[in-house]
mmCIF file of C-alpha atoms in Angstrom:
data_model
loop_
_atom_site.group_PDB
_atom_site.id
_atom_site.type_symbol
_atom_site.label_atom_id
_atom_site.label_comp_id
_atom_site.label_asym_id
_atom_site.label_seq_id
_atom_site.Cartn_x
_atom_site.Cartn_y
_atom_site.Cartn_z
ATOM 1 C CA UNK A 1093 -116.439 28.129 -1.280
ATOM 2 C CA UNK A 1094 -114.750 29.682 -4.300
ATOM 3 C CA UNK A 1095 -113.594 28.296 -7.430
ATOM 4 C CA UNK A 1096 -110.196 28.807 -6.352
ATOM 5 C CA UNK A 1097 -110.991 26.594 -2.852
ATOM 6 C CA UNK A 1098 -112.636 24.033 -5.133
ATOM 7 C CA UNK A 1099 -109.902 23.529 -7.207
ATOM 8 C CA UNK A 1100 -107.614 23.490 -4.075
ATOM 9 C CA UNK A 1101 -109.584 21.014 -2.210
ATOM 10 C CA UNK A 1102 -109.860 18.412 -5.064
ATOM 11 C CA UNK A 1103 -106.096 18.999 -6.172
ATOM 12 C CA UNK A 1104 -104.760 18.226 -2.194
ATOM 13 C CA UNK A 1105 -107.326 15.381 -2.329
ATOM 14 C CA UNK A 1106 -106.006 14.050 -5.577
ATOM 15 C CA UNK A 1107 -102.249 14.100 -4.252
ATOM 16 C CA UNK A 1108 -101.450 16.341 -7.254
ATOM 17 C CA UNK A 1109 -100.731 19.238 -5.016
ATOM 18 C CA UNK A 1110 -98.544 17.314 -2.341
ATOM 19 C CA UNK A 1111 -97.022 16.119 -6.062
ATOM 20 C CA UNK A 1112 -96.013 19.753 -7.238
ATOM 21 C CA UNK A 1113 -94.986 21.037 -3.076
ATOM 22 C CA UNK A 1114 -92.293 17.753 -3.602
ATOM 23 C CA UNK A 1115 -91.089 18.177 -7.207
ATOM 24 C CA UNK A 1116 -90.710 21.853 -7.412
ATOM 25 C CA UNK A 1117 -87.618 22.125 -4.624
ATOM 26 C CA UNK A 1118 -86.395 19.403 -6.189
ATOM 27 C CA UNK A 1119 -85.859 20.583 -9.638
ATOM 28 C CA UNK A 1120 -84.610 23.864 -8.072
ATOM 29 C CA UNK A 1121 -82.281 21.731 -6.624
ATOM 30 C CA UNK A 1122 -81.346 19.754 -9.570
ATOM 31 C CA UNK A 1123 -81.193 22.952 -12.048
ATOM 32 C CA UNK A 1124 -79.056 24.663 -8.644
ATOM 33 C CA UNK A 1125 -76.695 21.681 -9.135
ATOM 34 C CA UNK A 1126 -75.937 22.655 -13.267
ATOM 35 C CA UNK A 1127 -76.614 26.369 -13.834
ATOM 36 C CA UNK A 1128 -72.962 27.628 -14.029
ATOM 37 C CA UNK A 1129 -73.349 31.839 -15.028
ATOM 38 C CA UNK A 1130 -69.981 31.893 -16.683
ATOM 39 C CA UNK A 1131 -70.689 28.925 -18.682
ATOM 40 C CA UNK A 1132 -72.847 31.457 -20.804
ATOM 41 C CA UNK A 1133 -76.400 30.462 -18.767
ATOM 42 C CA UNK A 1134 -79.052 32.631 -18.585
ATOM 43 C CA UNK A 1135 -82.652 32.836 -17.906
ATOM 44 C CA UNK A 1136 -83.874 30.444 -20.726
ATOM 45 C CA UNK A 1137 -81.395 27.932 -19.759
ATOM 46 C CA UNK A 1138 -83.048 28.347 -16.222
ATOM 47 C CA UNK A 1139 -86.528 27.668 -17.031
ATOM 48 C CA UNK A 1140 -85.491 24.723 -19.659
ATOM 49 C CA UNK A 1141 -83.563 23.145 -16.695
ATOM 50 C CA UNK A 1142 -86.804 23.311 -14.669
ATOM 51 C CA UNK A 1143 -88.784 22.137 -17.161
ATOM 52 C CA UNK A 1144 -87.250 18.761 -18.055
ATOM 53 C CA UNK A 1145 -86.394 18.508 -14.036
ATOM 54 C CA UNK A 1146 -90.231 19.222 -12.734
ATOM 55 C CA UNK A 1147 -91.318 16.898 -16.161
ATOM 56 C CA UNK A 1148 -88.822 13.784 -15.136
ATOM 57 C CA UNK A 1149 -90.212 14.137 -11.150
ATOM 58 C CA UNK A 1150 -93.963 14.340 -12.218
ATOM 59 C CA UNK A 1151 -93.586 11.326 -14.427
ATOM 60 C CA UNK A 1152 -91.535 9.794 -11.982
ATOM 61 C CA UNK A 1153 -93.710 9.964 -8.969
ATOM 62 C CA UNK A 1154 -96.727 9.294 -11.076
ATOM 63 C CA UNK A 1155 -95.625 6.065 -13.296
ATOM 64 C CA UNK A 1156 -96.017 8.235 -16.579
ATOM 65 C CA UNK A 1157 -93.699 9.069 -19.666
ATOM 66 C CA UNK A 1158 -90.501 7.103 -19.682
ATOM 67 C CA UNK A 1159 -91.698 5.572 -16.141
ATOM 68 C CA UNK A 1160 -94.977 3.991 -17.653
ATOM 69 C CA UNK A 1161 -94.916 0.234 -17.159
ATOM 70 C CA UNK A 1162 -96.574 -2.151 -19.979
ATOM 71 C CA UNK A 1163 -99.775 -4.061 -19.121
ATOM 72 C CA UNK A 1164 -97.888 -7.294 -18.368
ATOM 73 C CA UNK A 1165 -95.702 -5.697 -15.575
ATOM 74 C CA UNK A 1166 -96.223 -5.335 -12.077
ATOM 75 C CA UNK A 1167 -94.082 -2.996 -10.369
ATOM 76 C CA UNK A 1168 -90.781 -1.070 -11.297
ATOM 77 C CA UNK A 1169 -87.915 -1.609 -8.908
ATOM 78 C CA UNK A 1170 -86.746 1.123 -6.347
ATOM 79 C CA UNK A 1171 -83.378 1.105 -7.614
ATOM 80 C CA UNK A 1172 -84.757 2.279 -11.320
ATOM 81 C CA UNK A 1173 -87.030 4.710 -9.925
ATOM 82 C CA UNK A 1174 -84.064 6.381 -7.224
ATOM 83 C CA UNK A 1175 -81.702 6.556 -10.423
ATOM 84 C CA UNK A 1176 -81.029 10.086 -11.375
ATOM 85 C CA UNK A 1177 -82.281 12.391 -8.299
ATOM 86 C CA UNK A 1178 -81.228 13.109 -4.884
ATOM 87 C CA UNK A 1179 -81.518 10.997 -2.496
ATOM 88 C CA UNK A 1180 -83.455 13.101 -0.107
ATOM 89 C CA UNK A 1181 -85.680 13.545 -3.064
ATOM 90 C CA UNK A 1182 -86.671 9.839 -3.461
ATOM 91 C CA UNK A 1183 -87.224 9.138 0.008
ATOM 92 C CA UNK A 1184 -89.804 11.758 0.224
ATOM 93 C CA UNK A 1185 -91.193 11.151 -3.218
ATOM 94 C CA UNK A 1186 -95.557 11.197 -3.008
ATOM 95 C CA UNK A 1187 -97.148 7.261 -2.612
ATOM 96 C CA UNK A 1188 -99.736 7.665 -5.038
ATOM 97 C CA UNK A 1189 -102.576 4.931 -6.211
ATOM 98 C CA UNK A 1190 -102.575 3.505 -9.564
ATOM 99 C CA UNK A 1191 -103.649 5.694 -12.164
ATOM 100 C CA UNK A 1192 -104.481 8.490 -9.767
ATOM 101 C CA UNK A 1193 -102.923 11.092 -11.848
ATOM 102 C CA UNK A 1194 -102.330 10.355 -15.530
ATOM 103 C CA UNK A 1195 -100.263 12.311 -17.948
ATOM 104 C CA UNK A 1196 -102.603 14.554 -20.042
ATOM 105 C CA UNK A 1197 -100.607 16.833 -22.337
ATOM 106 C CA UNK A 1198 -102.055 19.678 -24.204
ATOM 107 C CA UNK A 1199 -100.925 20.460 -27.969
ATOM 108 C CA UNK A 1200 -97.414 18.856 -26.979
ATOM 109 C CA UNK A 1201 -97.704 20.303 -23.404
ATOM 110 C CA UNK A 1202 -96.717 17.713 -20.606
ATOM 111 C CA UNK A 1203 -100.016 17.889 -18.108
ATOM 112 C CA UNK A 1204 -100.717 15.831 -15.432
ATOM 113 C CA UNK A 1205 -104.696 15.523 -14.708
ATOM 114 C CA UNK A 1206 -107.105 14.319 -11.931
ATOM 115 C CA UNK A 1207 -110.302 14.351 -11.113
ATOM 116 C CA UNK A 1208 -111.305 17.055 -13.540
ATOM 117 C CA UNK A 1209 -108.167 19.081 -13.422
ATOM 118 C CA UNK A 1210 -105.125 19.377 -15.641
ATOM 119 C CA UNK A 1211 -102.155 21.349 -14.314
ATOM 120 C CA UNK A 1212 -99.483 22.585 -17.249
ATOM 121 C CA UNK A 1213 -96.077 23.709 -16.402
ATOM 122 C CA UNK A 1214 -94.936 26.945 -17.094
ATOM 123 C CA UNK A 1215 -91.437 28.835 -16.119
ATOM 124 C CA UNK A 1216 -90.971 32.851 -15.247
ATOM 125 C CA UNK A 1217 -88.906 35.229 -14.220
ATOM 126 C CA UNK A 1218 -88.477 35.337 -10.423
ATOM 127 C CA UNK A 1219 -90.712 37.945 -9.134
ATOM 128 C CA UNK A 1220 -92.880 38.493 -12.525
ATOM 129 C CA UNK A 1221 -95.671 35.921 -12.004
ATOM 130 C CA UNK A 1222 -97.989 38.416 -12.751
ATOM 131 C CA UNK A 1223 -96.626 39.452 -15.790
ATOM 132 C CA UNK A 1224 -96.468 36.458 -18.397
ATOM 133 C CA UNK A 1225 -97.690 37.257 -21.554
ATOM 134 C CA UNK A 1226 -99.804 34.171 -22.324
ATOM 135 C CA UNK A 1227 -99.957 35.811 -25.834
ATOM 136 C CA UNK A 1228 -96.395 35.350 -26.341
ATOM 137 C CA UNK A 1229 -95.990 31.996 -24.776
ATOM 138 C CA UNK A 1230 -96.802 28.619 -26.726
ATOM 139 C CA UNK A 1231 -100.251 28.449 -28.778
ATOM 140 C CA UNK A 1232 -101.022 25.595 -25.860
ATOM 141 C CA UNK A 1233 -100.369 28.400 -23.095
ATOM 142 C CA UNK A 1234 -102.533 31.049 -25.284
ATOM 143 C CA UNK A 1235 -105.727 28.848 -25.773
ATOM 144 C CA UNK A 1236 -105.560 27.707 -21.872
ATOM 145 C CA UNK A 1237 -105.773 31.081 -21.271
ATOM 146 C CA UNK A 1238 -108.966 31.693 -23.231
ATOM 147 C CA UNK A 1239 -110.853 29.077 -20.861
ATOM 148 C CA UNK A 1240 -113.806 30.846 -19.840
ATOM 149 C CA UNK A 1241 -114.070 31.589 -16.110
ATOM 150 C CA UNK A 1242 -117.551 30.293 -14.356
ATOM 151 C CA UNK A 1243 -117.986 31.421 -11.112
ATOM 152 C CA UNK A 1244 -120.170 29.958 -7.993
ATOM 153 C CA UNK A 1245 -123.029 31.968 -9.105
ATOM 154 C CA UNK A 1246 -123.011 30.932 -12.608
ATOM 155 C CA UNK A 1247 -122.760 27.115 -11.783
ATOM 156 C CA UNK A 1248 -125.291 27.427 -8.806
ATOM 157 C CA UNK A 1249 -127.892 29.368 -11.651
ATOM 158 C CA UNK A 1250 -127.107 26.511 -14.147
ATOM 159 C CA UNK A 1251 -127.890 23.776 -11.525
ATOM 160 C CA UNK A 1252 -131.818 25.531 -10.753
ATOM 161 C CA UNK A 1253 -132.406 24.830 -14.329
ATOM 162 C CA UNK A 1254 -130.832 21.022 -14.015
ATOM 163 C CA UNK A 1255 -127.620 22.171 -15.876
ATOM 164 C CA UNK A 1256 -124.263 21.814 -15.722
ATOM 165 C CA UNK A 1257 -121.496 23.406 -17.064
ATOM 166 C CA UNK A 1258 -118.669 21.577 -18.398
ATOM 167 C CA UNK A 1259 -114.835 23.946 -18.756
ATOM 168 C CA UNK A 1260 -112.692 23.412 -21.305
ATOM 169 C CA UNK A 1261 -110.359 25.020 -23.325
ATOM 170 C CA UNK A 1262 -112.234 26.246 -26.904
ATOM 171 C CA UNK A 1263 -111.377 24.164 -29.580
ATOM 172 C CA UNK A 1264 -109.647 21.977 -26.925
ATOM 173 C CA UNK A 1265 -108.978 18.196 -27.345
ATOM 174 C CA UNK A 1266 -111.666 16.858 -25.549
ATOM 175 C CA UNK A 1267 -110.769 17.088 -22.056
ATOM 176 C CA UNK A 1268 -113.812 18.029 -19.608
ATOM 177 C CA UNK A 1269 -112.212 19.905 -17.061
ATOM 178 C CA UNK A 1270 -110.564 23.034 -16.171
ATOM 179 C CA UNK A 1271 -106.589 23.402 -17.238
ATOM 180 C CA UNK A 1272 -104.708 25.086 -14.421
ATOM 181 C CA UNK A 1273 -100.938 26.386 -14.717
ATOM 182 C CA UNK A 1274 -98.803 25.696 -12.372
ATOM 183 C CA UNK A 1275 -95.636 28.799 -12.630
ATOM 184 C CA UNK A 1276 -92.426 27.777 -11.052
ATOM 185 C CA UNK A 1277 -89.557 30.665 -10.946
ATOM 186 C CA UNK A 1278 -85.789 29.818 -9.595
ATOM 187 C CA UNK A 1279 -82.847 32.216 -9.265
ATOM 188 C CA UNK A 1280 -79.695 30.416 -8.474
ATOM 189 C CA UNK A 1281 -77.592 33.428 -7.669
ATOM 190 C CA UNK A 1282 -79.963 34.341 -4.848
ATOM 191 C CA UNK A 1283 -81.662 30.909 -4.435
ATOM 192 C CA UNK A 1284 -85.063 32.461 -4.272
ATOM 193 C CA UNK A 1285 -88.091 30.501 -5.476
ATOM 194 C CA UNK A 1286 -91.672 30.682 -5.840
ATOM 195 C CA UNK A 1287 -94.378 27.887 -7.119
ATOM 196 C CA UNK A 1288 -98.005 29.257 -7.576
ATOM 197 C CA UNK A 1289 -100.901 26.790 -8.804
ATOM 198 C CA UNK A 1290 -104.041 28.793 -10.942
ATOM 199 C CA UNK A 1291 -106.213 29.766 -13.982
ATOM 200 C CA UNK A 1292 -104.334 31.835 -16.439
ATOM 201 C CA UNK A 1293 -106.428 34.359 -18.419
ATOM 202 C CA UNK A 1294 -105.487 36.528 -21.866
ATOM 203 C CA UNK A 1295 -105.842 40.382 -20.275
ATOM 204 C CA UNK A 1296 -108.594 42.084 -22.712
ATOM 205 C CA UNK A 1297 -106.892 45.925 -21.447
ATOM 206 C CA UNK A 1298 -103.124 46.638 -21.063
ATOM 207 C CA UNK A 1299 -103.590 47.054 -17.064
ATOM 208 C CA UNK A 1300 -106.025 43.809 -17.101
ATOM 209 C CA UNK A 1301 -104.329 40.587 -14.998
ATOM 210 C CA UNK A 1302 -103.420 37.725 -16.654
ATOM 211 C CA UNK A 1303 -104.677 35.503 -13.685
ATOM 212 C CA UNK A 1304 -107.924 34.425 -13.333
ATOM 213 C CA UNK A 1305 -106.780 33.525 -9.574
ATOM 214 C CA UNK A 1306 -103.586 32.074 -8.344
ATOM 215 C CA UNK A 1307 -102.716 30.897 -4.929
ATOM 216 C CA UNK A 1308 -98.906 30.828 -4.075
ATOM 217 C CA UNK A 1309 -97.903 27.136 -2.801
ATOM 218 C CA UNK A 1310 -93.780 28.018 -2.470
ATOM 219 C CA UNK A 1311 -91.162 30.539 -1.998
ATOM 220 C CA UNK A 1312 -88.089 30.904 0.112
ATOM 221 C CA UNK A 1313 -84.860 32.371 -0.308
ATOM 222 C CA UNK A 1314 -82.828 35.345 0.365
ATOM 223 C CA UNK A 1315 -83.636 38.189 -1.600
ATOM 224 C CA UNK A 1316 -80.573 39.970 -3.204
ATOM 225 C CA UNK A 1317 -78.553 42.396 -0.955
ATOM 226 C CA UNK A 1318 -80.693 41.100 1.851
ATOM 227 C CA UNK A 1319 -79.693 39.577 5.254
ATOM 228 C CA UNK A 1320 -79.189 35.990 6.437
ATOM 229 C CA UNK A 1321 -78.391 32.700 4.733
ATOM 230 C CA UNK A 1322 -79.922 31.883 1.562
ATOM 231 C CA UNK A 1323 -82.443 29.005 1.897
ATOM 232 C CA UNK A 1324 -81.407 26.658 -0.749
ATOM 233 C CA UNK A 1325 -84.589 24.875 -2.380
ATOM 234 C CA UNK A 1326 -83.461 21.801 -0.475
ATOM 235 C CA UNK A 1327 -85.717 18.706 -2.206
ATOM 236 C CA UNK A 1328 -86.887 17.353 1.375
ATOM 237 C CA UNK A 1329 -90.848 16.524 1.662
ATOM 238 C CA UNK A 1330 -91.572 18.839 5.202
ATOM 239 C CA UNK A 1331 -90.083 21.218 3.526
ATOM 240 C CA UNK A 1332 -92.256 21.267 0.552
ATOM 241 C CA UNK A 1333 -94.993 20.882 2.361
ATOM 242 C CA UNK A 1334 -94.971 24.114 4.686
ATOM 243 C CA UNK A 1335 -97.973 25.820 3.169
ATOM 244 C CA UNK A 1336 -100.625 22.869 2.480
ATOM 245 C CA UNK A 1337 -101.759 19.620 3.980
ATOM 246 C CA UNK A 1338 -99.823 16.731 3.018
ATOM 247 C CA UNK A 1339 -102.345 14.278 1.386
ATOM 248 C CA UNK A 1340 -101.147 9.857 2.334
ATOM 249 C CA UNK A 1341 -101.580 8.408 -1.012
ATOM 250 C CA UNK A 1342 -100.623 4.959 -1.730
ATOM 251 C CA UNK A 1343 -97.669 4.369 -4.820
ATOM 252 C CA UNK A 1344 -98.871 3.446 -8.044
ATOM 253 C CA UNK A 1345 -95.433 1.015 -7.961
ATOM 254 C CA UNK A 1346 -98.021 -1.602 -6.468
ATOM 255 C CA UNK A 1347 -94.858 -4.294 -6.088
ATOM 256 C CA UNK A 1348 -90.885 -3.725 -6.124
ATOM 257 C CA UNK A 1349 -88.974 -6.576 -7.881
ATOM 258 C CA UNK A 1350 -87.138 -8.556 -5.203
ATOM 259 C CA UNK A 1351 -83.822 -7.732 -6.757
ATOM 260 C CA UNK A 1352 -84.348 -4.495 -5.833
ATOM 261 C CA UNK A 1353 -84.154 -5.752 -2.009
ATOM 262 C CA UNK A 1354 -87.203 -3.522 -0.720
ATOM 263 C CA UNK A 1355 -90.463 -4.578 0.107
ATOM 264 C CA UNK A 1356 -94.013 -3.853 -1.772
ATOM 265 C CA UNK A 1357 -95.348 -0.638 -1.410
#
C-alpha cells in the first residue's frame, strides 16, 4: 500500500471521508442557492460561501463549533440540528460516534482530525486544483505545505531500526499526524464541481507540483458549451457517495430530546 491508500483507508474508516462526499454537494448547493452574478459576485464570494457552508456541515455532522454540547448535556434535538440546511441534506447527514472526529484547527484554520489525520479546507478555481499557490495562500496553508513527505520505504527502514516516524507540520502546534487538504471548487453558472482529498507540498522549481498526491473524491456537472443537463450538486447521500465506500457510523447526538418527537439515535 501507498501513503496515499493509507491515508484513504483510515479516513473511510474514520467516517471523515463519507463526512466530506456528504457536505461538499451540500454547500454547492447552499452557495448555488445565494450566488447571484449581477449582484456583483465573483470568485471570492464563491469560495467564502463554501467555506462557511462546508465549515457549518462539518461542525454540524460532527457535534463541533457552535454544535458542541456542554458536559452536562446529553443530546441536541433533531429540530436544532435540521435548522438551516436542506432537507435532503439532513436526512442523509453521516451517524458518527462520540468524539470520532474532533475539530482541530490550525493557526485559525477550521480542521477536523481522526485517527492521526487532520483535513483543512481550502477553495479554488474550478479546473485549477493543480495550480494553488500554497505560497500565496494563508501562513496555515504555507507551513502545511512544508510537511515533509515519508514514503513506505522510509517508514519500513525506520521500523528495522525500532523507529518510528512521527509527521507534522514544522514548528506546528503539537499535533502528531499528517495535515491533509481537502480542495473543493464550485461554478454556479455551469454547476460543475470537484472535491479532491491530499498532501499539499510548496513546489521547490516553477514546473514542480504542488501536490504531494491527491485523489479526486467528486465532480459532476456540465462543462460550459457542452451537451446535456447540468448536474446540479444536489446534497443527497448516494449521490455523494458515488466514488468511495460509505462507512455506518453511529451519531455522536447519543439521545434526541423528546420535544423534538424523534427517537435516540
Amino acid at each position: 500500500m501507498t501513503v496515499e491508500d493509507d491515508a484513504l483507508t483510515s479516513l473511510r474508516d474514520s467516517g471523515l471521508l463519507n463526512l466530506l462526499n456528504w457536505a461538499a454537494p451540500a454547500a454547492f448547493a447552499a452557495t448555488d442557492q445565494i450566488y447571484d452574478e449581477d449582484a456583483g459576485h465573483d470568485q471570492g464570494v464563491i469560495g467564502y460561501l463554501n467555506y462557511k457552508h462546508l465549515t457549518d456541515l462539518m461542525d454540524r455532522a460532527t457535534g463541533n463549533g457552535r454544535f458542541e454540547l456542554g458536559e452536562d448535556v446529553e443530546g441536541t434535538g433533531s429540530d436544532v440540528l435540521a435548522r438551516g440546511i436542506a432537507p435532503e441534506a439532513f436526512r442523509s447527514m453521516p451517524s458518527l460516534t462520540s468524539k470520532a472526529i474532533a475539530r482541530n484547527n490550525y493557526r485559525q484554520s477550521p480542521g477536523w482530525a481522526a485517527d492521526g489525520y487532520r483535513v483543512l479546507l481550502q477553495s479554488y478555481v474550478f479546473g485549477r486544483v493543480d495550480d494553488i499557490k500554497w505560497g500565496k495562500r494563508s501562513d496555515a496553508k504555507r507551513r502545511v505545505a512544508s510537511q515533509a513527505f515519508i514514503g513506505q520505504e522510509a517508514l519500513f527502514d525506520n521500523a528495522d531500526f525500532g523507529l518510528q516516524h512521527i509527521p507534522g507540520i514544522p514548528d506546528g502546534d503539537g499535533f502528531a499526524g499528517l495535515t491533509l487538504v481537502a480542495a473543493h471548487a464550485f461554478n454556479p453558472v455551469t454547476k460543475q464541481f470537484e472535491l479532491y482529498i491530499g498532501q499539499s507540498k510548496n513546489p521547490v522549481f516553477p514546473m514542480d507540483t504542488c501536490w504531494h498526491w491527491r485523489h479526486l473524491l467528486l465532480s459532476g456537472g456540465t462543462p460550459a458549451g457542452g451537451l446535456g443537463l447540468p448536474v446540479s450538486p444536489a446534497p443527497l447521500g448516494d449521490a455523494a457517495s458515488i466514488d468511495v465506500d460509505d462507512v455506518v457510523v453511529r451519531m455522536k447526538k447519543p439521545r434526541v430530546s423528546q420535544e423534538a418527537g424523534t427517537s435516540n439515535g
